[in-house]
Coordinates of C-alpha atoms in Angstrom, one line a residue:
M1 CA 127.2 92.4 114.6
R2 CA 124.8 89.5 114.9
L3 CA 121.1 89.0 114.0
V4 CA 118.8 87.8 116.7
R5 CA 118.4 84.1 116.5
L6 CA 115.6 83.4 114.1
Y7 CA 115.0 79.7 114.5
R8 CA 113.7 77.4 117.2
T9 CA 115.9 74.3 117.2
E10 CA 113.9 71.2 117.8
G11 CA 115.5 68.1 119.1
E12 CA 114.4 65.9 116.2
G13 CA 115.1 68.6 113.6
R14 CA 118.7 68.1 112.5
T15 CA 120.3 67.7 109.2
Q16 CA 122.6 64.9 108.2
S17 CA 125.5 67.1 109.0
G18 CA 124.3 67.4 112.6
L19 CA 123.5 71.1 112.3
P20 CA 120.1 72.3 113.7
R21 CA 117.3 72.4 111.1
A22 CA 115.8 75.8 110.8
T23 CA 112.2 74.6 110.7
T24 CA 110.3 77.5 112.1
L25 CA 110.7 81.0 113.4
S26 CA 111.1 80.9 117.2
R27 CA 108.3 83.2 118.3
P28 CA 105.2 84.9 116.7
G29 CA 106.5 88.3 117.7
L30 CA 109.8 87.7 116.0
A31 CA 108.1 86.3 112.9
F32 CA 106.0 89.5 112.8
V33 CA 109.1 91.7 113.0
V34 CA 110.8 89.7 110.2
W35 CA 107.6 90.0 108.1
V36 CA 107.5 93.8 108.6
I37 CA 111.2 94.2 107.8
V38 CA 110.9 92.2 104.5
A39 CA 107.8 94.1 103.4
L40 CA 109.3 97.5 104.1
A41 CA 112.6 96.5 102.4
T42 CA 110.8 95.3 99.3
S43 CA 108.7 98.4 99.1
L44 CA 111.6 100.8 99.6
R45 CA 113.7 98.9 97.0
F46 CA 110.9 99.2 94.4
V47 CA 110.4 102.9 95.0
M48 CA 114.1 103.7 94.9
D49 CA 114.7 101.5 91.8
T50 CA 111.8 103.3 90.1
A51 CA 113.3 106.7 91.0
S52 CA 116.6 105.7 89.6
V53 CA 115.4 104.7 86.1
G54 CA 116.5 107.2 83.6
R55 CA 118.7 109.0 86.1
F56 CA 121.5 106.6 86.9
D57 CA 123.3 103.8 85.0
A58 CA 121.5 100.5 86.0
R59 CA 124.9 98.9 86.5
V60 CA 125.7 101.4 89.3
V61 CA 122.4 100.8 91.1
V62 CA 122.7 97.0 90.8
G63 CA 126.4 97.0 91.5
V64 CA 126.1 98.9 94.7
S65 CA 123.2 96.7 95.8
A66 CA 125.1 93.5 95.1
L67 CA 128.3 94.7 96.8
L68 CA 126.4 95.9 99.9
S69 CA 124.5 92.6 100.0
G70 CA 127.7 90.6 100.1
L71 CA 129.2 92.9 102.8
L72 CA 126.0 92.6 104.9
V73 CA 125.9 88.8 104.7
A74 CA 129.6 88.6 105.6
T75 CA 129.3 91.0 108.5
V76 CA 126.3 89.3 110.0
H77 CA 126.9 85.6 109.4
W78 CA 130.7 85.0 109.0
P79 CA 132.0 83.6 111.2
N80 CA 128.8 82.5 112.9
R81 CA 129.2 79.7 115.4
S82 CA 126.5 80.7 117.8
S83 CA 124.7 77.3 117.5
G84 CA 127.8 75.5 118.9
A85 CA 127.4 72.9 116.1
S86 CA 130.5 71.5 114.5
E87 CA 131.2 72.6 110.9
H88 CA 131.4 70.1 108.1
P89 CA 133.4 71.3 105.1
A90 CA 131.6 71.3 101.8
P91 CA 133.1 70.3 98.5
A92 CA 134.8 73.1 96.6
L93 CA 132.4 72.7 93.7
S94 CA 129.4 73.2 96.0
L95 CA 130.9 76.4 97.4
L96 CA 131.7 77.7 93.9
L97 CA 128.1 77.0 92.8
M98 CA 126.8 78.9 95.8
A99 CA 129.0 81.9 94.9
I100 CA 127.9 81.9 91.3
A101 CA 124.2 81.6 92.3
S102 CA 124.6 84.5 94.8
G103 CA 126.2 86.7 92.1
L104 CA 123.4 85.9 89.7
A105 CA 120.7 86.6 92.2
Q106 CA 121.9 90.0 93.3
A107 CA 123.6 91.2 90.1
G108 CA 122.6 89.3 86.9
L109 CA 118.9 89.0 87.5
P110 CA 118.3 92.6 88.7
L111 CA 120.3 93.8 85.7
L112 CA 117.9 91.8 83.5
V113 CA 114.9 93.5 85.1
F114 CA 116.5 97.0 84.6
A115 CA 117.2 96.2 81.0
N116 CA 113.5 95.7 80.3
R117 CA 112.1 98.7 82.0
H118 CA 112.1 102.4 81.2
S119 CA 110.7 105.5 82.9
D120 CA 107.2 105.0 81.4
A121 CA 107.2 101.5 79.9
P122 CA 106.1 99.1 81.1
A123 CA 103.9 100.9 83.5
G124 CA 105.1 101.1 87.1
S125 CA 102.1 99.1 88.3
V126 CA 103.1 96.3 85.9
V127 CA 106.7 96.3 87.0
A128 CA 105.6 96.2 90.6
F129 CA 103.5 93.2 89.9
W130 CA 106.3 91.1 88.4
T131 CA 109.1 92.3 90.8
T132 CA 107.2 92.2 94.1
A133 CA 103.8 90.4 94.1
F134 CA 104.8 87.6 91.6
V135 CA 108.2 87.1 93.4
G136 CA 106.5 86.7 96.7
V137 CA 103.7 84.4 95.6
V138 CA 106.2 82.1 93.8
L139 CA 108.3 82.0 97.0
V140 CA 105.1 81.1 99.0
G141 CA 104.3 78.4 96.5
V142 CA 107.8 76.9 96.6
G143 CA 107.8 77.0 100.4
A144 CA 104.3 75.5 100.6
A145 CA 105.1 72.7 98.2
A146 CA 107.4 70.9 100.6
G147 CA 105.3 71.1 103.7
R148 CA 101.9 70.2 105.1
D149 CA 98.7 72.0 104.1
R150 CA 100.4 72.5 100.7
L151 CA 97.2 72.6 98.7
L152 CA 95.5 75.2 101.0
R153 CA 98.6 77.4 101.0
L154 CA 98.9 77.2 97.2
A155 CA 95.3 78.3 96.9
A156 CA 96.0 81.1 99.4
A157 CA 99.0 82.1 97.2
L158 CA 96.7 82.4 94.2
L159 CA 94.3 84.6 96.2
L160 CA 97.3 86.7 97.4
L161 CA 98.4 87.2 93.8
V162 CA 94.9 88.3 92.7
S163 CA 94.7 90.8 95.6
A164 CA 98.0 92.4 94.7
A165 CA 96.7 92.7 91.1
G166 CA 93.6 94.4 92.5
V167 CA 95.7 96.9 94.4
L168 CA 97.9 97.7 91.4
A169 CA 95.0 98.0 89.0
N170 CA 93.6 100.8 91.1
W171 CA 96.7 103.0 91.3
E172 CA 95.0 105.2 88.7
R173 CA 91.9 105.4 86.6
P174 CA 91.9 104.7 83.7
S175 CA 94.5 102.2 84.8
S176 CA 97.7 101.6 82.9
F177 CA 97.9 98.1 84.5
S178 CA 97.8 95.6 81.6
L179 CA 99.3 92.2 82.1
L180 CA 100.9 90.5 79.1
V181 CA 99.1 92.6 76.6
R182 CA 101.4 95.7 76.1
Y183 CA 105.2 95.3 76.3
T184 CA 104.7 91.6 76.5
G185 CA 108.4 90.8 75.9
P186 CA 109.7 92.8 78.9
Q187 CA 107.1 91.4 81.1
V188 CA 108.1 87.8 80.2
Y189 CA 111.7 88.6 81.0
M190 CA 110.7 90.1 84.4
A191 CA 108.7 87.0 85.1
L192 CA 111.6 84.7 84.2
A193 CA 113.9 86.8 86.4
A194 CA 111.5 86.5 89.3
L195 CA 111.3 82.7 88.9
A196 CA 115.1 82.4 88.7
W197 CA 115.6 84.6 91.8
V198 CA 113.2 82.5 93.8
V199 CA 114.9 79.2 92.8
I200 CA 118.3 80.6 93.6
V201 CA 117.5 82.0 97.0
F202 CA 115.6 78.8 97.9
Y203 CA 118.6 76.8 96.9
L204 CA 121.0 79.0 98.9
A205 CA 118.7 78.9 101.9
A206 CA 118.6 75.1 101.7
R207 CA 122.4 75.0 101.5
V208 CA 122.7 77.3 104.5
E209 CA 120.3 75.0 106.5
K210 CA 122.4 72.0 105.7
L211 CA 125.9 73.4 106.0
G212 CA 125.5 76.2 108.4
W213 CA 126.4 79.9 108.1
A214 CA 130.0 79.5 109.0
T215 CA 130.5 77.5 105.8
S216 CA 128.0 79.2 103.6
A217 CA 128.4 82.9 104.4
L218 CA 131.7 83.4 102.7
P219 CA 130.8 82.0 99.2
I220 CA 127.5 83.8 99.3
A221 CA 129.1 87.1 100.3
I222 CA 132.0 86.7 97.8
G223 CA 129.7 85.8 94.9
S224 CA 127.4 88.8 95.4
G225 CA 130.2 91.3 96.3
L226 CA 132.4 90.3 93.4
A227 CA 129.6 90.6 90.9
G228 CA 128.7 94.0 92.2
A229 CA 132.4 95.1 92.1
V230 CA 132.7 94.0 88.5
L231 CA 129.6 96.1 87.5
L232 CA 130.9 99.1 89.3
I233 CA 134.4 98.8 87.7
G234 CA 132.7 98.5 84.3
S235 CA 130.5 101.6 84.8
A236 CA 133.1 103.7 86.6
P237 CA 130.7 105.9 88.5
G238 CA 131.8 109.1 90.2
L239 CA 131.8 109.5 94.0
S240 CA 128.7 111.8 93.9
T241 CA 126.8 109.1 92.1
L242 CA 127.8 106.4 94.5
L243 CA 126.7 108.6 97.4
S244 CA 123.3 109.5 95.9
P245 CA 120.5 108.9 98.5
I246 CA 118.5 107.0 95.9
I247 CA 121.2 104.5 95.1
L248 CA 122.2 104.1 98.8
L249 CA 118.5 103.5 99.9
S250 CA 118.0 101.1 97.0
A251 CA 121.2 99.2 97.8
G252 CA 120.4 99.1 101.6
A253 CA 116.9 97.8 101.0
S254 CA 118.1 95.2 98.5
A255 CA 120.8 94.0 100.9
V256 CA 118.4 93.7 103.9
L257 CA 115.9 91.9 101.8
Y258 CA 118.5 89.4 100.6
L259 CA 119.9 88.8 104.1
M260 CA 116.5 88.3 105.6
V261 CA 115.2 85.9 103.0
L262 CA 118.3 83.7 103.3
S263 CA 118.2 83.9 107.1
V264 CA 114.7 82.7 107.6
G265 CA 115.3 79.5 105.8
P266 CA 113.5 77.5 103.1
G267 CA 110.6 76.1 105.3
R268 CA 108.1 78.3 107.1
G269 CA 110.5 81.2 106.7
A270 CA 109.8 81.1 102.9
L271 CA 106.1 81.5 103.6
I272 CA 106.8 84.5 105.9
A273 CA 109.2 86.1 103.5
G274 CA 107.0 85.4 100.5
T275 CA 103.8 86.8 101.9
A276 CA 105.7 89.9 103.0
I277 CA 107.2 90.5 99.6
A278 CA 103.8 90.0 97.9
A279 CA 102.3 92.6 100.3
A280 CA 104.6 95.3 99.0
P281 CA 102.1 96.8 96.6
A282 CA 99.7 97.4 99.4
A283 CA 102.4 98.9 101.6
I284 CA 103.5 101.2 98.8
T285 CA 99.9 102.3 98.3
L286 CA 99.6 103.1 102.0
L287 CA 102.6 105.4 101.6
T288 CA 100.9 107.3 98.8
V289 CA 97.8 107.7 100.9
L290 CA 99.8 109.2 103.7
E291 CA 101.7 111.5 101.3
S292 CA 98.5 112.9 99.8
A293 CA 96.9 113.2 103.3
V294 CA 99.7 115.6 104.4
G295 CA 100.0 117.3 101.0
I296 CA 103.6 116.4 100.4
M297 CA 103.3 114.7 96.9
G298 CA 100.2 116.4 95.6
P299 CA 96.8 114.8 94.8
R300 CA 96.2 111.1 95.4
P301 CA 96.0 109.1 92.2
I302 CA 94.7 105.9 93.6
L303 CA 91.1 104.7 94.1
V304 CA 90.8 104.2 97.8
A305 CA 87.8 101.9 98.2
P306 CA 89.0 99.2 95.7
V307 CA 92.5 99.4 97.1
I308 CA 91.3 98.9 100.6
G309 CA 89.1 96.0 99.5
A310 CA 91.9 94.3 97.6
S311 CA 94.3 94.8 100.6
A312 CA 91.8 93.2 102.9
V313 CA 91.6 90.2 100.6
G314 CA 95.4 90.1 100.7
A315 CA 95.4 90.1 104.5
C316 CA 93.0 87.1 104.5
A317 CA 95.2 85.3 102.1
I318 CA 98.3 85.9 104.2
A319 CA 96.5 84.7 107.3
I320 CA 95.4 81.5 105.6
A321 CA 98.9 80.9 104.2
L322 CA 100.6 81.4 107.5
A323 CA 98.1 79.7 109.8
D324 CA 99.3 76.6 111.7
S325 CA 97.6 73.3 111.2
P326 CA 94.6 72.9 113.6
R327 CA 95.3 71.3 117.0
K328 CA 91.8 69.8 117.0
R329 CA 90.1 67.9 114.2
V330 CA 86.9 66.2 113.4
V331 CA 85.9 63.7 110.8
P332 CA 85.8 65.7 107.5
P333 CA 82.3 67.0 106.6
G334 CA 80.0 64.7 104.6
R335 CA 79.2 64.4 101.0
L336 CA 76.9 67.4 101.0
A337 CA 79.5 69.9 102.0
L338 CA 82.1 68.4 99.6
G339 CA 79.5 68.4 96.8
L340 CA 78.7 72.1 97.4
A341 CA 82.4 73.0 97.4
V342 CA 83.0 71.2 94.1
A343 CA 79.9 72.9 92.6
A344 CA 81.2 76.2 93.8
L345 CA 84.6 75.7 92.1
L346 CA 82.9 74.6 88.9
A347 CA 80.6 77.7 89.0
A348 CA 83.6 80.0 89.7
A349 CA 85.5 78.4 86.8
A350 CA 82.5 79.0 84.5
G351 CA 82.6 82.6 85.7
L352 CA 86.1 82.9 84.4
L353 CA 84.8 82.2 80.9
A354 CA 81.5 84.1 81.1
P355 CA 81.2 87.8 80.1
A356 CA 81.9 89.9 83.2
L357 CA 82.4 93.5 81.9
G358 CA 80.9 95.6 79.2
V359 CA 83.5 98.0 77.7
A360 CA 82.7 101.2 75.8
V361 CA 85.5 103.1 74.0
R362 CA 85.1 106.4 72.4
G363 CA 87.9 108.5 70.8
G364 CA 89.1 110.5 67.9
L365 CA 91.6 109.4 65.2
S366 CA 94.3 111.6 63.7
N367 CA 92.4 111.8 60.4
G368 CA 89.4 113.4 62.2
E369 CA 87.2 110.3 62.3
V370 CA 85.5 109.2 65.4
F371 CA 86.4 105.7 66.8
A372 CA 83.8 103.8 68.7
A373 CA 83.9 100.2 70.0
D374 CA 81.7 98.2 72.4
F375 CA 82.7 94.8 73.6
T376 CA 82.8 92.5 76.6
M377 CA 85.6 91.1 78.8
A378 CA 85.4 87.6 80.2
G379 CA 85.8 86.8 83.9
F380 CA 89.5 85.7 83.6
E381 CA 90.3 89.2 82.4
T382 CA 89.0 90.7 85.7
V383 CA 90.1 90.8 89.3
A384 CA 86.6 89.8 90.6
G385 CA 86.5 86.7 88.5
W386 CA 89.8 85.4 89.9
L387 CA 88.8 86.4 93.5
A388 CA 85.7 84.1 93.2
F389 CA 87.7 81.3 91.8
A390 CA 90.5 81.5 94.3
M391 CA 88.1 81.6 97.3
A392 CA 86.1 78.6 95.9
L393 CA 89.4 76.7 95.6
I394 CA 90.3 77.5 99.2
V395 CA 86.9 76.3 100.4
L396 CA 87.1 73.1 98.5
V397 CA 90.6 72.2 99.8
S398 CA 89.6 73.1 103.3
V399 CA 86.4 71.0 103.3
R400 CA 88.0 68.1 101.6
S401 CA 90.8 68.0 104.2
G402 CA 88.6 68.6 107.2
L403 CA 88.4 71.8 109.2
G404 CA 89.7 72.7 112.6
R405 CA 87.5 75.0 114.6
W406 CA 89.5 78.2 114.3
R407 CA 90.3 77.5 110.6
A408 CA 86.6 77.0 109.9
A409 CA 85.9 80.4 111.5
G410 CA 88.7 82.0 109.6
I411 CA 87.5 80.7 106.3
L412 CA 84.0 82.0 107.0
G413 CA 85.5 85.4 107.9
A414 CA 87.6 85.4 104.7
L415 CA 84.4 84.8 102.7
V416 CA 82.7 87.8 104.3
V417 CA 85.7 90.0 103.5
L418 CA 85.9 88.7 100.0
A419 CA 82.2 89.2 99.3
M420 CA 82.5 92.9 100.3
A421 CA 85.7 93.3 98.3
W422 CA 84.1 91.6 95.3
T423 CA 81.4 94.3 95.1
V424 CA 84.0 97.2 94.8
L425 CA 86.3 95.3 92.4
R426 CA 83.7 94.2 89.9
T427 CA 84.6 96.8 87.4
M428 CA 88.4 96.3 87.6
P429 CA 90.0 94.6 84.6
L430 CA 93.4 93.0 84.5
H431 CA 94.3 94.9 81.4
T432 CA 93.0 98.1 79.8
W433 CA 95.1 97.9 76.6
V434 CA 93.5 96.0 73.7
T435 CA 95.6 95.1 70.7
W436 CA 93.0 95.8 68.1
I437 CA 92.1 99.3 69.3
P438 CA 94.3 102.0 67.6
P439 CA 97.1 103.0 70.0
E440 CA 96.4 106.7 69.3
V441 CA 93.0 106.3 70.9
Q442 CA 94.2 104.3 73.9
Q443 CA 97.0 106.7 74.6
D444 CA 94.4 109.4 75.2
Y445 CA 92.3 107.5 77.7
G446 CA 91.4 109.8 80.6
T447 CA 91.5 113.0 78.5
E448 CA 88.8 114.9 76.6
F449 CA 89.9 113.1 73.5
A450 CA 89.1 109.5 74.5
S451 CA 87.1 107.7 77.1
L452 CA 87.1 104.1 78.5
V453 CA 84.1 103.0 80.5
F454 CA 83.6 99.7 82.2
T455 CA 80.1 98.4 83.1
P456 CA 79.6 95.3 85.3
L457 CA 77.5 92.6 83.7
S458 CA 75.4 90.1 85.7
S459 CA 78.3 87.9 86.8
A460 CA 75.8 85.2 87.7
W461 CA 78.4 82.4 87.7
Q462 CA 80.7 84.3 90.0
L463 CA 77.8 85.0 92.4
I464 CA 76.8 81.3 92.3
G465 CA 80.4 80.3 93.1
L466 CA 80.6 82.7 96.0
S467 CA 77.2 81.6 97.4
L468 CA 78.0 77.9 97.1
S469 CA 81.4 78.5 98.7
A470 CA 79.6 80.2 101.7
L471 CA 77.2 77.3 102.0
A472 CA 80.0 74.7 101.9
A473 CA 82.1 76.5 104.4
G474 CA 79.1 77.1 106.6
L475 CA 78.2 73.5 106.6
G476 CA 81.8 72.5 107.4
A477 CA 82.0 75.1 110.2
W478 CA 78.7 73.8 111.6
S479 CA 80.0 70.2 111.7
V480 CA 83.2 71.3 113.4
W481 CA 81.7 73.6 116.0
L482 CA 78.5 71.8 116.9
L483 CA 79.4 68.2 116.7
P484 CA 81.2 66.8 119.8
E485 CA 83.6 64.5 118.0
A486 CA 86.7 66.8 118.1
V487 CA 89.8 64.9 119.0
D488 CA 93.4 65.6 119.5
A489 CA 95.1 65.9 116.2
A490 CA 98.1 63.9 117.5
S491 CA 95.9 60.9 118.1
V492 CA 94.4 60.6 114.6
P493 CA 96.4 59.7 111.5
V494 CA 96.1 62.3 108.9
S495 CA 97.0 62.1 105.2
E496 CA 99.7 64.4 104.0
G497 CA 97.2 66.6 102.1
R498 CA 94.9 67.2 105.0
S499 CA 94.8 70.5 106.9

């Protein structure tokens, strides 16, 4: 069994060992297939892991996933000499470190996540944020940091993270989505597990790129498989448990995800895999829409319009993160466009600090008294505030670097999409739980005993940021499309930070 060849080998792209460097996926069609597989595997793993909480021993779920991951890597990539390159043996210590890292990635870190989640705490939307969106965005950030257009892709990663939060915050109303306010400790552990997983898979992918699969597959497979076997021996599950569809689907999705992330490599492959993982919340939401449409799982709990708006913003962020550098360039726009872009970012930053939502809470206490509170939330506590800031940052980086023609059009298109999404996401906070409001009131939100109402305020700074971003991007696009000085990018020296 062999995977299709994922990389285009370029003549100048070889490592010191003489093995071909996996710099880019070979064809756009193949890149799309890989993206879809990773997004579906991430979504399925989250859904099945969630279904297993409270029903199965976490050691069994993680153990089967780790064991199957090792088997899949060994089956697909060992031995793998399809490239025809000679193998260079690695030091024993390096192979041992790869095995340990693989076991930690597929057994230790998932077990840490399971240890910090329960059937109803933290909320499923919060768990999805840290185990899918945050993982994917960090992977995009790590992949972008080592390549060209790094600043633009990092800004796109921020926009992608905000769009995922916008999707998850609209899974229900009143939403249970509250980042780092309720169950802060478990959320921190999940975030640390996500960071560690990205570091490990990036390290393993880099080792694979340098040493080749024929050398790397066996330690990676042994590390993951052995860790999974230890967990299964310690939990001693019955055969009926091992054959449960929930566990098998979770394990299969986890194994496929692990295989694909390692196979696409640490360069552009990390961008493709990362954006796909971060898109899982939107993919899961589409599944709930389909289920409710055919009446399988009952009524639809999500708010459709805000979810569609946030998903559209995510699609724009993915397109910006994955777009190739322009083939044609012009002299970067003048001081006016750059000044407008800087002003847009400053205005959007002010919007993060300015009041953005009015909040009214009404409820009853156990002693019969009525509780009432009215307060405001700042822009950094809302989805819309971060949308305006992320888009202003993208425009500033693009204008400063110089726009290619199609990138200029893409940035303008993204601004149009974001402006429409902003209008439907204005009332969406990043947390509904407030520490100083009695828990007995907050637990009754959405019932006849307590209400939580959000009212959008003027959001003037956010609007100014969006308007100035549009002006700066429009001026940049005008200079690119209407001035005749476009030249071949290969003939003009470009600094590392330019797009």
